Amino acid sequence: MASEPVARAVAEEVARWGGMKQTGVSLRYMMEFGARPTERNLLLSAQFLHKELPIRIARRALDLDSLPFGLSRKPAVLKVRDWYLDSFRDIRYFPEVRNRDDEHAFTQMIKMIRVRHTNVVPTMALGVQQLKKDLGGTKAFPAGIDEIHQFLDRFYMSRIGIRMLIGQHVALHDPDPEPGVIGLISTRLSPMLVARQASEDARAICMREYGSTPDVNIYGDPDFTFPYVTPHLHLMMFELVKNSLRAVQERFMDSDKHAPPIRIIVADGAEDVTIKISDEGGGIPRSGLPRIFTYLYSTAEHPPDLDGHNEGVTMAGYGYGLPISRLYARYFGGDLQIISMEGYGTDAYLHLSRLGDSEEPLP
């Protein structure tokens, strides 16, 4: 436990750094800079992160301390705040990065920070569950509760940015990268291939949970590629296909009818690459559509406990799959739209911006 003067000094330092302006980096710059991962470029990257990460982490720590309705005092949220404070201290107290040895040590340290923050999303979900229980459920939500949703959108978008910066720097150390891969960025990503891999992963979860799983049919040009971040697209596709599989499986598991397949269509447009995921899982009532992108109406009953004990991915998850996926799409200027036909099924449209020419600073 830190002594009171030390804790006060850290709090003052967090407030000072949290008031600084963060620096956005465009994807085009990341690609051009990362295409030459020389010792000098890796040193420059580490020096940039040494100054940039404390600003971003401090802002989130300050936000976590000022949430409405007592959310900041929930044990799960306090745990997340402590992770951010620990990471802030680790980076601020790391000496100046001057040479290759410093850069290697710094890289190992930020890898540990990324691991420390792995369970931020489910732990925050537990904090929201704790708040909902205190408030008496969703029907008893007071006015102004949307402020929490807006905070979580900002918080998770910032988390994507921090993990992208750390992940890109760490990945540039790969001594034998795949052809066309620059850090986390694949310059020739095949959306058909990622859709197939994500679908197989989601079908494996469905098979484990229900004992059977609908088919997934994928349509598009197998030779088409474009620049994108493979882990981001896999995450979004996995969540969307998982939702569709669950809806179809639960609608047809007691039926004599054969469960209809999920259909994925990949379209190469001039402005966007669009992926449509269609199912016949019965759709969503129109009154429920405004809630599907919020964090406050999750149907998950058993988020992991505070010690991180988790029995793996389930079909229901935390109810955060759609809002988090939309943030990943929007991070690079894309979007996610859901169109539902109650009594029939749902279409999810994943719009992905072409990244190669983007000079817009990322969040």
Tab-separated table of N, CA, C and O in Angstrom, residues 162-204:
chain	number	residue	atom	x	y	z
A	162	ILE	N	-5.107	2.782	-27.350
A	162	ILE	CA	-3.915	2.457	-26.559
A	162	ILE	C	-3.371	1.087	-26.965
A	162	ILE	O	-2.164	0.906	-27.164
A	163	ARG	N	-4.262	0.107	-27.109
A	163	ARG	CA	-3.821	-1.247	-27.460
A	163	ARG	C	-3.281	-1.299	-28.882
A	163	ARG	O	-2.381	-2.084	-29.192
A	164	MET	N	-3.825	-0.441	-29.764
A	164	MET	CA	-3.309	-0.377	-31.137
A	164	MET	C	-1.883	0.181	-31.130
A	164	MET	O	-0.996	-0.363	-31.807
A	165	LEU	N	-1.641	1.252	-30.381
A	165	LEU	CA	-0.301	1.842	-30.329
A	165	LEU	C	0.714	0.861	-29.738
A	165	LEU	O	1.808	0.675	-30.280
A	166	ILE	N	0.344	0.223	-28.609
A	166	ILE	CA	1.262	-0.742	-27.985
A	166	ILE	C	1.465	-1.949	-28.898
A	166	ILE	O	2.596	-2.385	-29.146
A	167	GLY	N	0.354	-2.489	-29.414
A	167	GLY	CA	0.432	-3.683	-30.254
A	167	GLY	C	1.254	-3.457	-31.504
A	167	GLY	O	2.022	-4.333	-31.930
A	168	GLN	N	1.114	-2.278	-32.126
A	168	GLN	CA	1.871	-1.976	-33.340
A	168	GLN	C	3.362	-1.915	-33.046
A	168	GLN	O	4.181	-2.486	-33.774
A	169	HIS	N	3.725	-1.247	-31.956
A	169	HIS	CA	5.151	-1.154	-31.597
A	169	HIS	C	5.724	-2.540	-31.299
A	169	HIS	O	6.815	-2.888	-31.788
A	170	VAL	N	5.007	-3.317	-30.507
A	170	VAL	CA	5.501	-4.660	-30.144
A	170	VAL	C	5.630	-5.539	-31.392
A	170	VAL	O	6.632	-6.238	-31.578
A	171	ALA	N	4.625	-5.484	-32.275
A	171	ALA	CA	4.623	-6.356	-33.460
A	171	ALA	C	5.738	-6.005	-34.438
A	171	ALA	O	6.191	-6.868	-35.200
A	172	LEU	N	6.209	-4.758	-34.427
A	172	LEU	CA	7.302	-4.365	-35.325
A	172	LEU	C	8.620	-5.056	-34.966
A	172	LEU	O	9.576	-5.005	-35.736
A	173	HIS	N	8.663	-5.700	-33.797
A	173	HIS	CA	9.864	-6.440	-33.399
A	173	HIS	C	9.888	-7.862	-33.956
A	173	HIS	O	10.869	-8.585	-33.743
A	174	ASP	N	8.827	-8.279	-34.633
A	174	ASP	CA	8.794	-9.627	-35.198
A	174	ASP	C	9.928	-9.769	-36.215
A	174	ASP	O	9.961	-9.043	-37.215
A	175	PRO	N	10.862	-10.700	-35.978
A	175	PRO	CA	12.002	-10.816	-36.894
A	175	PRO	C	11.632	-11.409	-38.255
A	175	PRO	O	12.383	-11.275	-39.215
A	176	ASP	N	10.489	-12.075	-38.327
A	176	ASP	CA	10.102	-12.740	-39.576
A	176	ASP	C	8.614	-12.519	-39.857
A	176	ASP	O	7.813	-13.458	-39.787
A	177	PRO	N	8.218	-11.268	-40.144
A	177	PRO	CA	6.794	-11.002	-40.371
A	177	PRO	C	6.298	-11.658	-41.656
A	177	PRO	O	7.080	-11.905	-42.580
A	178	GLU	N	4.997	-11.958	-41.683
A	178	GLU	CA	4.407	-12.493	-42.899
A	178	GLU	C	4.505	-11.453	-44.006
A	178	GLU	O	4.508	-10.249	-43.746
A	179	PRO	N	4.560	-11.894	-45.283
A	179	PRO	CA	4.615	-10.940	-46.395
A	179	PRO	C	3.402	-9.995	-46.359
A	179	PRO	O	2.275	-10.423	-46.146
A	180	GLY	N	3.666	-8.703	-46.525
A	180	GLY	CA	2.575	-7.730	-46.572
A	180	GLY	C	2.055	-7.315	-45.213
A	180	GLY	O	1.074	-6.578	-45.134
A	181	VAL	N	2.695	-7.765	-44.126
A	181	VAL	CA	2.241	-7.410	-42.772
A	181	VAL	C	3.201	-6.397	-42.176
A	181	VAL	O	4.419	-6.612	-42.143
A	182	ILE	N	2.652	-5.263	-41.714
A	182	ILE	CA	3.442	-4.209	-41.068
A	182	ILE	C	2.917	-4.055	-39.649
A	182	ILE	O	1.879	-3.428	-39.417
A	183	GLY	N	3.602	-4.658	-38.695
A	183	GLY	CA	3.109	-4.647	-37.323
A	183	GLY	C	1.799	-5.406	-37.226
A	183	GLY	O	1.729	-6.598	-37.532
A	184	LEU	N	0.726	-4.716	-36.812
A	184	LEU	CA	-0.605	-5.332	-36.739
A	184	LEU	C	-1.369	-5.197	-38.046
A	184	LEU	O	-2.440	-5.788	-38.204
A	185	ILE	N	-0.847	-4.404	-38.983
A	185	ILE	CA	-1.585	-4.056	-40.191
A	185	ILE	C	-1.231	-5.021	-41.324
A	185	ILE	O	-0.057	-5.176	-41.674
A	186	SER	N	-2.248	-5.665	-41.868
A	186	SER	CA	-2.048	-6.506	-43.048
A	186	SER	C	-2.375	-5.666	-44.278
A	186	SER	O	-3.502	-5.195	-44.432
A	187	THR	N	-1.403	-5.458	-45.143
A	187	THR	CA	-1.646	-4.634	-46.333
A	187	THR	C	-2.452	-5.392	-47.380
A	187	THR	O	-2.994	-4.782	-48.299
A	188	ARG	N	-2.535	-6.718	-47.231
A	188	ARG	CA	-3.298	-7.536	-48.191
A	188	ARG	C	-4.190	-8.517	-47.432
A	188	ARG	O	-4.080	-9.729	-47.580
A	189	LEU	N	-5.073	-7.967	-46.625
A	189	LEU	CA	-5.979	-8.806	-45.840
A	189	LEU	C	-7.094	-9.345	-46.731
A	189	LEU	O	-7.708	-8.602	-47.496
A	190	SER	N	-7.385	-10.629	-46.605
A	190	SER	CA	-8.497	-11.254	-47.323
A	190	SER	C	-9.713	-11.320	-46.404
A	190	SER	O	-9.723	-12.117	-45.465
A	191	PRO	N	-10.748	-10.494	-46.640
A	191	PRO	CA	-11.924	-10.549	-45.769
A	191	PRO	C	-12.649	-11.891	-45.854
A	191	PRO	O	-13.260	-12.331	-44.877
A	192	MET	N	-12.551	-12.555	-47.000
A	192	MET	CA	-13.165	-13.885	-47.128
A	192	MET	C	-12.488	-14.872	-46.174
A	192	MET	O	-13.167	-15.664	-45.503
A	193	LEU	N	-11.159	-14.806	-46.120
A	193	LEU	CA	-10.420	-15.723	-45.247
A	193	LEU	C	-10.710	-15.445	-43.777
A	193	LEU	O	-10.945	-16.377	-42.989
A	194	VAL	N	-10.716	-14.154	-43.386
A	194	VAL	CA	-10.996	-13.809	-41.993
A	194	VAL	C	-12.424	-14.204	-41.625
A	194	VAL	O	-12.679	-14.723	-40.534
A	195	ALA	N	-13.363	-13.987	-42.553
A	195	ALA	CA	-14.759	-14.376	-42.296
A	195	ALA	C	-14.861	-15.881	-42.068
A	195	ALA	O	-15.592	-16.340	-41.180
A	196	ARG	N	-14.109	-16.648	-42.847
A	196	ARG	CA	-14.145	-18.109	-42.706
A	196	ARG	C	-13.562	-18.533	-41.356
A	196	ARG	O	-14.134	-19.369	-40.654
A	197	GLN	N	-12.423	-17.931	-40.987
A	197	GLN	CA	-11.783	-18.302	-39.715
A	197	GLN	C	-12.655	-17.906	-38.517
A	197	GLN	O	-12.827	-18.694	-37.580
A	198	ALA	N	-13.212	-16.691	-38.570
A	198	ALA	CA	-14.061	-16.233	-37.466
A	198	ALA	C	-15.322	-17.090	-37.366
A	198	ALA	O	-15.799	-17.392	-36.263
A	199	SER	N	-15.873	-17.486	-38.513
A	199	SER	CA	-17.076	-18.327	-38.525
A	199	SER	C	-16.798	-19.692	-37.913
A	199	SER	O	-17.613	-20.218	-37.145
A	200	GLU	N	-15.650	-20.265	-38.245
A	200	GLU	CA	-15.298	-21.570	-37.673
A	200	GLU	C	-15.111	-21.469	-36.160
A	200	GLU	O	-15.523	-22.350	-35.407
A	201	ASP	N	-14.492	-20.383	-35.709
A	201	ASP	CA	-14.319	-20.183	-34.259
A	201	ASP	C	-15.676	-20.053	-33.569
A	201	ASP	O	-15.907	-20.633	-32.496
A	202	ALA	N	-16.581	-19.278	-34.169
A	202	ALA	CA	-17.908	-19.090	-33.572
A	202	ALA	C	-18.715	-20.388	-33.603
A	202	ALA	O	-19.439	-20.709	-32.647
A	203	ARG	N	-18.597	-21.162	-34.687
A	203	ARG	CA	-19.325	-22.431	-34.789
A	203	ARG	C	-18.814	-23.433	-33.749
A	203	ARG	O	-19.594	-24.229	-33.217
A	204	ALA	N	-17.516	-23.366	-33.436
A	204	ALA	CA	-16.968	-24.267	-32.412
A	204	ALA	C	-17.584	-23.956	-31.044
A	204	ALA	O	-17.914	-24.872	-30.276
